[in-house]
Coordinates of C-alpha atoms in Angstrom, one line a residue:
X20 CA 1.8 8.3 -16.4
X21 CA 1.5 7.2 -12.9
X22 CA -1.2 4.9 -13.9
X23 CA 1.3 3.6 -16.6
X24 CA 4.5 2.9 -14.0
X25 CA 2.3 1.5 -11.5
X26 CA 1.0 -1.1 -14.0
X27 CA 4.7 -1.8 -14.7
X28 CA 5.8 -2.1 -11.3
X29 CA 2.9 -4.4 -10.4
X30 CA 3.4 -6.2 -13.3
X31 CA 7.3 -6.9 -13.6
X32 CA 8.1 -8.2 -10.0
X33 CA 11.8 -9.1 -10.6
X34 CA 12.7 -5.2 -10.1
X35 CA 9.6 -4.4 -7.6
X36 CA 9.0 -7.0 -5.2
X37 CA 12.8 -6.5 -3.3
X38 CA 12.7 -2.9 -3.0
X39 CA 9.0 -3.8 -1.3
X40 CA 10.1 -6.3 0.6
X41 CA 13.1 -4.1 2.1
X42 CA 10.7 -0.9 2.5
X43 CA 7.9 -2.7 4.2
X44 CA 11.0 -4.4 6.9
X45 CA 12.2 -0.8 7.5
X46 CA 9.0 0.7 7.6
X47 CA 7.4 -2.0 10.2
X48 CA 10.6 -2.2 12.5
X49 CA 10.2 2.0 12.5
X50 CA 6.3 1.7 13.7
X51 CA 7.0 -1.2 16.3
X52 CA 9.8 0.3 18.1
X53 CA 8.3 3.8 17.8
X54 CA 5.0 2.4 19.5
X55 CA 7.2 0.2 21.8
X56 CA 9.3 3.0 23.1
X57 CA 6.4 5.1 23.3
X58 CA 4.3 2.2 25.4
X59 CA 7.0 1.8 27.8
X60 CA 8.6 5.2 28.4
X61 CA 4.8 6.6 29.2
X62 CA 4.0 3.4 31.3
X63 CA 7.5 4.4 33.4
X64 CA 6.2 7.8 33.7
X65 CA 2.4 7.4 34.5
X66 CA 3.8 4.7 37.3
X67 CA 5.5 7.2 38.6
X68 CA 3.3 9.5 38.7
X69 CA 0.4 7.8 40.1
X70 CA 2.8 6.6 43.5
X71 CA 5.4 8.9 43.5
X72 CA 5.4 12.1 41.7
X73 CA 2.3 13.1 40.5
X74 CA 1.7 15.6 37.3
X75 CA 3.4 18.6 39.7
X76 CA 4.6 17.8 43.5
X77 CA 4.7 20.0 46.5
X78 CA 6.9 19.3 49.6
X79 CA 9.1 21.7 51.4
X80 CA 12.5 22.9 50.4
X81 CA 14.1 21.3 53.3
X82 CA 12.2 17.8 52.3
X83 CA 13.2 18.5 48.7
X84 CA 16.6 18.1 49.6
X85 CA 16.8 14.6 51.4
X86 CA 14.1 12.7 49.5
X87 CA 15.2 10.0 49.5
X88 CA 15.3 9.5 53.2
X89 CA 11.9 9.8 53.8
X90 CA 12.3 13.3 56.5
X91 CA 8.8 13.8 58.3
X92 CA 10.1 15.7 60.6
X93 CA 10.4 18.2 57.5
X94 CA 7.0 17.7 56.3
X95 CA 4.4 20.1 55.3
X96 CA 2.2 21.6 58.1
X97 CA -1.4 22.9 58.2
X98 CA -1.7 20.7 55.1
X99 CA -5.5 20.9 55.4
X100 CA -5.4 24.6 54.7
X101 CA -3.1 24.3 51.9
X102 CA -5.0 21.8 50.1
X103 CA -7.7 24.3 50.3
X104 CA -6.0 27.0 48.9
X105 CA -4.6 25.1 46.0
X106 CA -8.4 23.7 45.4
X107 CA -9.0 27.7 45.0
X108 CA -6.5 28.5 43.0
X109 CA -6.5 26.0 40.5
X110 CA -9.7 24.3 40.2
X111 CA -8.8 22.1 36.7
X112 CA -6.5 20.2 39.2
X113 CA -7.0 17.3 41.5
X114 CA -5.3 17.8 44.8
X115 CA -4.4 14.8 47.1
X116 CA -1.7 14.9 50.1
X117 CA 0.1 11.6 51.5
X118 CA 2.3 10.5 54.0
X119 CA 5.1 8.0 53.0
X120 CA 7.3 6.6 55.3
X121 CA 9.9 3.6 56.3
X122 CA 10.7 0.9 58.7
X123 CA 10.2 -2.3 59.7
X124 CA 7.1 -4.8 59.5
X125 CA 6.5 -7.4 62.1
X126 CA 4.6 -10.6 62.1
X127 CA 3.8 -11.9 65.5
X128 CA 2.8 -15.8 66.4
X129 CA 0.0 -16.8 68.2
X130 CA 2.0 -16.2 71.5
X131 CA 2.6 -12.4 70.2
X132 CA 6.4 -13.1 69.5
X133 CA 8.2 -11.8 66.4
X134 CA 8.1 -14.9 63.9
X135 CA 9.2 -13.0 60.9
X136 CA 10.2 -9.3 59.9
X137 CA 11.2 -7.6 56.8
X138 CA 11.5 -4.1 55.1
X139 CA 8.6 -1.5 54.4
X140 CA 7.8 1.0 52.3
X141 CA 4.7 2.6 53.9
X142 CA 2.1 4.9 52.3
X143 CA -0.4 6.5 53.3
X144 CA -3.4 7.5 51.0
X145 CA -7.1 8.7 51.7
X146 CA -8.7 5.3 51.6
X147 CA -11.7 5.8 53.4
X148 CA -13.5 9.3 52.2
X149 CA -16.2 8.9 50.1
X150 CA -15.4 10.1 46.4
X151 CA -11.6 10.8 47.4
X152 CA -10.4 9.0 44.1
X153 CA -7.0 7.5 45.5
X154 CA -7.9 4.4 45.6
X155 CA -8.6 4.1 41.9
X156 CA -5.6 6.5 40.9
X157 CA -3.5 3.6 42.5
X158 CA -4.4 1.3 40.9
X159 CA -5.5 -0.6 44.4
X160 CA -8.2 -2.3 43.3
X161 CA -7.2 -4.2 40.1
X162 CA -4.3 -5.1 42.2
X163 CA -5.8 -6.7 44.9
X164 CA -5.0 -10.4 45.2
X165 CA -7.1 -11.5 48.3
X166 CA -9.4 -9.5 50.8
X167 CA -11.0 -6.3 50.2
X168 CA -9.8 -2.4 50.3
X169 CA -9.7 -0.9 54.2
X170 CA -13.2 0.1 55.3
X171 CA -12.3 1.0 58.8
X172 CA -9.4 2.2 60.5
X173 CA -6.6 0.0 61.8
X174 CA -7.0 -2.0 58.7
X175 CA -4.2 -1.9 56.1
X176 CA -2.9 -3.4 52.4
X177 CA 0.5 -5.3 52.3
X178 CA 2.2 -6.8 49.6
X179 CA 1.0 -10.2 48.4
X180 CA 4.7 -11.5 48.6
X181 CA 5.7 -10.3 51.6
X182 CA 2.3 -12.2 52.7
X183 CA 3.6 -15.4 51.2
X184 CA 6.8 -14.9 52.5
X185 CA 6.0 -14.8 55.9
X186 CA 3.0 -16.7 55.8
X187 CA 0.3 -13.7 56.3
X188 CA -3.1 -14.2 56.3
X189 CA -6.4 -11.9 56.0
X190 CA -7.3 -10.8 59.2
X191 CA -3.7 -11.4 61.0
X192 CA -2.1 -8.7 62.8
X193 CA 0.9 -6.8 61.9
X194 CA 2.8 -4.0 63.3
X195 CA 4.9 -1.3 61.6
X196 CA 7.9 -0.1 63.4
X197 CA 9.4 3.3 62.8
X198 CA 9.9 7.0 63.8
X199 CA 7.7 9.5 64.4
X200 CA 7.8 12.8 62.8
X201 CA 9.4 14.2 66.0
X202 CA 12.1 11.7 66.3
X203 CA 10.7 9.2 68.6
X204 CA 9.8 5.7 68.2
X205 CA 7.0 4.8 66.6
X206 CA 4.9 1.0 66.3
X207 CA 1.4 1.0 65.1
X208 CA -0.6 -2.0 65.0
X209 CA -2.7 -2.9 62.0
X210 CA -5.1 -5.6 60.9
X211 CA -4.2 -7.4 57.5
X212 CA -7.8 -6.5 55.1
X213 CA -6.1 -7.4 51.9
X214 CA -3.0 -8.1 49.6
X215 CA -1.9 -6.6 47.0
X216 CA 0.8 -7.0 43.8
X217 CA 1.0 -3.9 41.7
X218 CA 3.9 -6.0 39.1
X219 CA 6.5 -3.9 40.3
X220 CA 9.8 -5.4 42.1
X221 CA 9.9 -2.1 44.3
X222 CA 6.5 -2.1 45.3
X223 CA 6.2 -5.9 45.8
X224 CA 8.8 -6.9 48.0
X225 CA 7.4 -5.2 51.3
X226 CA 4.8 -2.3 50.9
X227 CA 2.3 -1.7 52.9
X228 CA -0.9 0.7 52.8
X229 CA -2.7 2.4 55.2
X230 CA -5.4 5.5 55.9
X231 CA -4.0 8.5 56.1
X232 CA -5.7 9.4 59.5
X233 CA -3.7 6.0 60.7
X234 CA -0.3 7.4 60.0
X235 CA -0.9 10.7 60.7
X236 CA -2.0 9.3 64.5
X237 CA 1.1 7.2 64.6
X238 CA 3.3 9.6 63.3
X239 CA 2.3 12.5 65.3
X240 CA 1.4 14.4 62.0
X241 CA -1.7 15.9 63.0
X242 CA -3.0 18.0 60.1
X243 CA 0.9 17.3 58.6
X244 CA 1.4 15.7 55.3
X245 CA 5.0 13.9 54.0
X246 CA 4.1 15.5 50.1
X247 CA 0.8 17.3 48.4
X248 CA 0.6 15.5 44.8
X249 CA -1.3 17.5 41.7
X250 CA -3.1 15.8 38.7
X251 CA -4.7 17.4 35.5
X252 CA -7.7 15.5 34.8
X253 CA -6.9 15.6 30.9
X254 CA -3.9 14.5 31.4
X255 CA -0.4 15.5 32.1
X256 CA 0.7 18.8 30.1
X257 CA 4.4 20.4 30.3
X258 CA 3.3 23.9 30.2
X259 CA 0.4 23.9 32.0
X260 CA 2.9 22.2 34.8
X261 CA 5.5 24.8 34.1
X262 CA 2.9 27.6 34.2
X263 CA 1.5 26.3 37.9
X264 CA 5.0 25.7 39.4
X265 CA 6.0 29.3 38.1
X266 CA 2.5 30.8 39.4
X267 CA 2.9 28.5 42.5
X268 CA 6.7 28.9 43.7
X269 CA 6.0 33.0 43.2
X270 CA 3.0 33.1 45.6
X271 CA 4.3 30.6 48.7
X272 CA 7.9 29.7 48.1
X273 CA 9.8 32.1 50.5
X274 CA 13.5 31.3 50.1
X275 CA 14.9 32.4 53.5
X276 CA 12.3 29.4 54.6
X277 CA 13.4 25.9 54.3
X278 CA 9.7 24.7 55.7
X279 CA 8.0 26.9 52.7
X280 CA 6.8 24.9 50.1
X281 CA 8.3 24.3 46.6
X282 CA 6.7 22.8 43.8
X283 CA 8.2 20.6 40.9
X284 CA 6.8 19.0 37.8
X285 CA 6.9 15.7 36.8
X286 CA 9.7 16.1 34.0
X287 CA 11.6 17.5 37.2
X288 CA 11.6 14.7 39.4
X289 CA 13.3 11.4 39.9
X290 CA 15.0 12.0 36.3
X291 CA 11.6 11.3 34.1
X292 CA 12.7 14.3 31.8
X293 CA 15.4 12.3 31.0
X294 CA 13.1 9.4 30.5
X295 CA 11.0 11.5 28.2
X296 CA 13.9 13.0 26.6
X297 CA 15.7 9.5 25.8
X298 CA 12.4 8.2 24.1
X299 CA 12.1 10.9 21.9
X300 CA 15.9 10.6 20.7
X301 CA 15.8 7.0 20.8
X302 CA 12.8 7.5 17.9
X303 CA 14.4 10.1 16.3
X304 CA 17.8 7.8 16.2
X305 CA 16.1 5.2 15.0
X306 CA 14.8 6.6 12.3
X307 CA 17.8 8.2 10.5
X308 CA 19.6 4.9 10.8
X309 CA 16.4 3.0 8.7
X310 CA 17.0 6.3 6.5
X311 CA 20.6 5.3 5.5
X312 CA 20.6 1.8 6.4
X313 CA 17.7 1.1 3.5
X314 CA 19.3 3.8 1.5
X315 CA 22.0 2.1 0.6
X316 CA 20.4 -1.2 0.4
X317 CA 18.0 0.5 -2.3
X318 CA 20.5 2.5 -4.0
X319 CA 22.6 -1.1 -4.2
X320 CA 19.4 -2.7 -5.7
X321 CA 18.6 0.1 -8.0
X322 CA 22.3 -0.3 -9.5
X323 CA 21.4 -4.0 -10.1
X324 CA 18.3 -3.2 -11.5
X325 CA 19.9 -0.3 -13.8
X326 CA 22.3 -2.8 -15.0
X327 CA 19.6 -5.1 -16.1
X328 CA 17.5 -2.6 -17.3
X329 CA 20.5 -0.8 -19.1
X330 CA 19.2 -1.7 -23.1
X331 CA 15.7 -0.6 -21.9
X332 CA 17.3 2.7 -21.1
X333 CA 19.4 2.2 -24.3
X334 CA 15.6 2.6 -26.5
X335 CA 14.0 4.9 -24.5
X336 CA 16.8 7.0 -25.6
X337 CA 17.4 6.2 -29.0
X338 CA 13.7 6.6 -29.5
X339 CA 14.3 10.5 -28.3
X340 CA 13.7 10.7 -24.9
X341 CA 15.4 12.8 -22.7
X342 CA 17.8 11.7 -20.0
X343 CA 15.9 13.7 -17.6
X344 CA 12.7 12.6 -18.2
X345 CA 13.8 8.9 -17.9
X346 CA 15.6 9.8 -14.4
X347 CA 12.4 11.7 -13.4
X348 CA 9.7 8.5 -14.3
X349 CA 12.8 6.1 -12.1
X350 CA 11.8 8.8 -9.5
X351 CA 8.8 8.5 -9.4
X352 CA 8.7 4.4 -9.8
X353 CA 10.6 4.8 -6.7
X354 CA 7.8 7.1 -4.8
X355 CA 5.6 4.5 -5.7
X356 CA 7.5 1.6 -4.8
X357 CA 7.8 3.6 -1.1
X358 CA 4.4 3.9 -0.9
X359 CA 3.6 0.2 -1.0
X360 CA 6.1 -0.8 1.2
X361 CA 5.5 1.9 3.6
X362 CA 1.6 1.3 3.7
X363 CA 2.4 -2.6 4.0
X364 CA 4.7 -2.2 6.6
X365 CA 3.2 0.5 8.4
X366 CA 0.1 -2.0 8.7
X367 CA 2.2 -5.1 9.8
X368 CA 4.2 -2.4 12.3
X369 CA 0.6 -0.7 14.0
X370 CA -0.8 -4.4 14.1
X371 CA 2.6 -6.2 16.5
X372 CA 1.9 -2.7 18.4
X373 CA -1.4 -3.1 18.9
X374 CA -0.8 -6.9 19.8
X375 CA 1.9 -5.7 22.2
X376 CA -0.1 -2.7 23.6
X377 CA -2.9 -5.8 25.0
X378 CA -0.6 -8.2 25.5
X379 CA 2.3 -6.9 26.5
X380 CA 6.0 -8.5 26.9
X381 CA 6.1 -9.9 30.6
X382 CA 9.4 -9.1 32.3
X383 CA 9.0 -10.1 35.7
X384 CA 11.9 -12.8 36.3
X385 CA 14.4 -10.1 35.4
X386 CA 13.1 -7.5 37.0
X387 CA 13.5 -9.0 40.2
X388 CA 16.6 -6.7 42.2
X389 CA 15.8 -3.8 40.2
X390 CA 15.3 -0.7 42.4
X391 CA 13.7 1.4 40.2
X392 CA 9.8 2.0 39.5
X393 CA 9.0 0.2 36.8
X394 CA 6.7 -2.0 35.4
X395 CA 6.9 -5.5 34.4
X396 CA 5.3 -5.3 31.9
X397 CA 6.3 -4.0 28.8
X398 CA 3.3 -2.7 26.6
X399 CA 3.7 -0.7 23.2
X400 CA 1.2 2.2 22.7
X401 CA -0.6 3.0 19.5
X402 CA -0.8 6.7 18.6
X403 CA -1.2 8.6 15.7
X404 CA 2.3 9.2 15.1
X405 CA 2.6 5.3 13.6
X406 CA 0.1 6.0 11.1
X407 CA 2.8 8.3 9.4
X408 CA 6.2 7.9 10.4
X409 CA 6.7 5.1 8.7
X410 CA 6.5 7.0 5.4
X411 CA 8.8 8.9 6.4
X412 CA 11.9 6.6 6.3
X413 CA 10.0 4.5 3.2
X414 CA 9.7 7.6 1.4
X415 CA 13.1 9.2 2.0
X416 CA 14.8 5.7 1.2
X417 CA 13.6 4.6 -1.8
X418 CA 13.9 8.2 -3.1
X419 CA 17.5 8.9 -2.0
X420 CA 18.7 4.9 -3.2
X421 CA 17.2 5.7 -7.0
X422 CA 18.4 9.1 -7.0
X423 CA 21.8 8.2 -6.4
X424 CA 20.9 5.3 -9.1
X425 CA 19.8 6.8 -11.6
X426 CA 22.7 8.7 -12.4
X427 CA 24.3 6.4 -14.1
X428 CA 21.2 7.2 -16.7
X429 CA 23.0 10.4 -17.7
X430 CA 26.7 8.1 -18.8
X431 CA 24.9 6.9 -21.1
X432 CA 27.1 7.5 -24.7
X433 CA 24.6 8.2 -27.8
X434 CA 27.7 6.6 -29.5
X435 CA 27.3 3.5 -28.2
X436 CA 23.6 2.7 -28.7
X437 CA 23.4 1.3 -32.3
X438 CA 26.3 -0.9 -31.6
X439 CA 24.2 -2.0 -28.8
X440 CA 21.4 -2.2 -30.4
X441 CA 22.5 -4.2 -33.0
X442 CA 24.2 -7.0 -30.4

């Protein structure tokens, strides 16, 4: 039989091809914003994770507390040793420790005399230890626009367009102004090696990149560290994070001890659980409103087509068949009809993903005063989720629209069907 309706469907386009046509548009608008979401809500996560947050983050409970001001002078101590320990007691986890801190970069002129100044974000990262990984976990390299990655120290990264803004040039001099991590002043002098642009507003406007042996000197943070990140090397995993804070924050957390050290998770930090969290609705949303939206447009067409196909109905039962077995074969016309449209526009959907996933959608010129972390470009990710979600609204749709249809199979009159016959 199914052999049968296909045949008919493929055969009599007037009542298949706009049921298709509206499946295959639901079904690829369902994949391509799933994988779009998807793309750019795990792109805003892994940014942050990489520079800010890592998969779990340890800095102590006084720090915790005034983030956003940057308070060295509540950094971790005897960071060495804690590294150590955490290296022991969870081996499956890369262990790094940095040092980020504020204030004000200076360009001198050949006489030594301020010429320009602007805003800095400064980090501090192991740049120069063989094997140390931080380099590449940035992303430093395939965001270098001129010169080379530190190789000594006193050399230091800084952002491509603060360079052309002040007219910087490899090899220059520039001096970071600031406060040590006891309170007094601090300027360290660094030789430009490189610039960099990572596409991000935040981190293009003034960054700058150092050694972490240079900051730690200039900061007075011998063997002191602003924040130790953690990374899974498969990968970031909410349990296994909930499970390490848990086994962590039990072992060194001490409560009556603001200078103890706390760990968070990713989900925890900067509001990326929410991030996570609005994705997930945002696809589950989306979803159930291609449910009823081609619903209805289906169970609209399938009246239409019922009225035309009302004498066809009008045989089939005079010739004996039952009611229910008519409304069962529209069912299942309509399965088939969904699993066209959803194959077809699943395909169409995983292909503009996959396009958009290499490509990406560049969103640079409005992206300029945002303060956020966030990339500027926009890429979609392919998963296997698209290779079947799309059913599910194709399926559901057609089904429910020539359900609700078909009833008016069952008010048919026998009375009535000689009468109409005869006409």
């Amino acid at each position: 039989m199914i052999r049968f309706l296909f045949k008919g469907i493929m055969r009599d386009r007037s009542r298949s091809l706009l049921p298709v046509i509206v499946v295959a548009l639901g079904v690829f608008l369902t994949v391509f914003m799933s994988g779009f979401l998807k793309g750019v809500f795990n792109d805003i996560t892994e940014l942050n994770a990489k520079f800010s947050t890592g998969h779990v983050k340890i800095v102590t409970r006084a720090y915790s507390e005034n983030e956003g001001q940057l308070p060295n002078d509540l950094a971790l101590l005897d960071v060495s040793k804690l590294v150590h320990n955490l290296q022991r007691d969870y081996p499956e986890m890369d262990w790094v420790y940095r040092i980020r801190t504020g204030g004000l970069l200076d360009v001198p002129d050949s006489h030594g005399e301020t010429r320009g100044q602007g805003q800095a974000l400064g980090t501090a990262v192991d740049l120069l230890s063989p094997g140390s990984g931080e380099a590449e976990r940035m992303n430093i390299k395939k965001s270098l626009v001129r010169g080379r990655i530190p190789d000594k120290q006193g050399e230091a990264l800084i952002s491509d367009d603060f360079a052309k803004r002040f007219n910087v040039n490899i090899g220059d001099k520039v001096t970071l102004f600031g406060s040590t991590m006891n309170g007094s002043m601090m300027f360290k002098t660094f030789t430009v090696s490189g610039t960099l642009k990572f596409g991000t507003s935040l981190l293009d406007r003034g960054a700058i990149f150092m050694d972490i042996r240079d900051a730690q000197i200039a900061l007075d943070m011998d063997d002191a560290a602003s924040e130790v990140l953690g990374y899974f090397r498969d990968g970031y995993d909410d349990l296994k994070a909930a499970a390490t804070e848990a086994s962590f924050n039990t072992k060194y957390n001490v409560k009556s001890d603001e200078y103890s050290p706390v760990m968070s998770r990713l989900v925890e930090q900067e509001g990326l659980g929410d991030y996570l969290k609005l994705g997930n609705r945002a696809s589950a949303m989306m979803v159930s409103i291609f449910i009823v939206a081609m619903s209805i447009v289906l169970w609209n067409t399938g009246l239409l087509g019922g009225l035309r196909r009302y004498s066809e109905f009008g045989v089939r039962l005079a010739l004996g068949e039952e009611k229910k077995h008519i409304y069962i074969t529209t069912i299942y016309e309509a399965i088939l009809i969904g699993l066209i449209g959803s194959v077809a526009g699943s395909a169409l959907g995983i292909g503009a993903a996959y396009y958009m996933q290499k490509y990406g959608l560049d969103v640079s010129g409005i992206m300029g005063n945002i303060g956020m972390m966030v990339p500027s470009v926009y890429r979609a990710q392919v998963t296997p989720q698209l290779f079947y979600i799309g059913f599910i609204p194709g399926l559901m749709a057609t089904v429910l629209g020539s359900a609700l249809a078909g009833f008016a199979i069952y008010k048919r009159r026998t009375s009535q069907l000689f009468h109409e016959l005869e006409v």
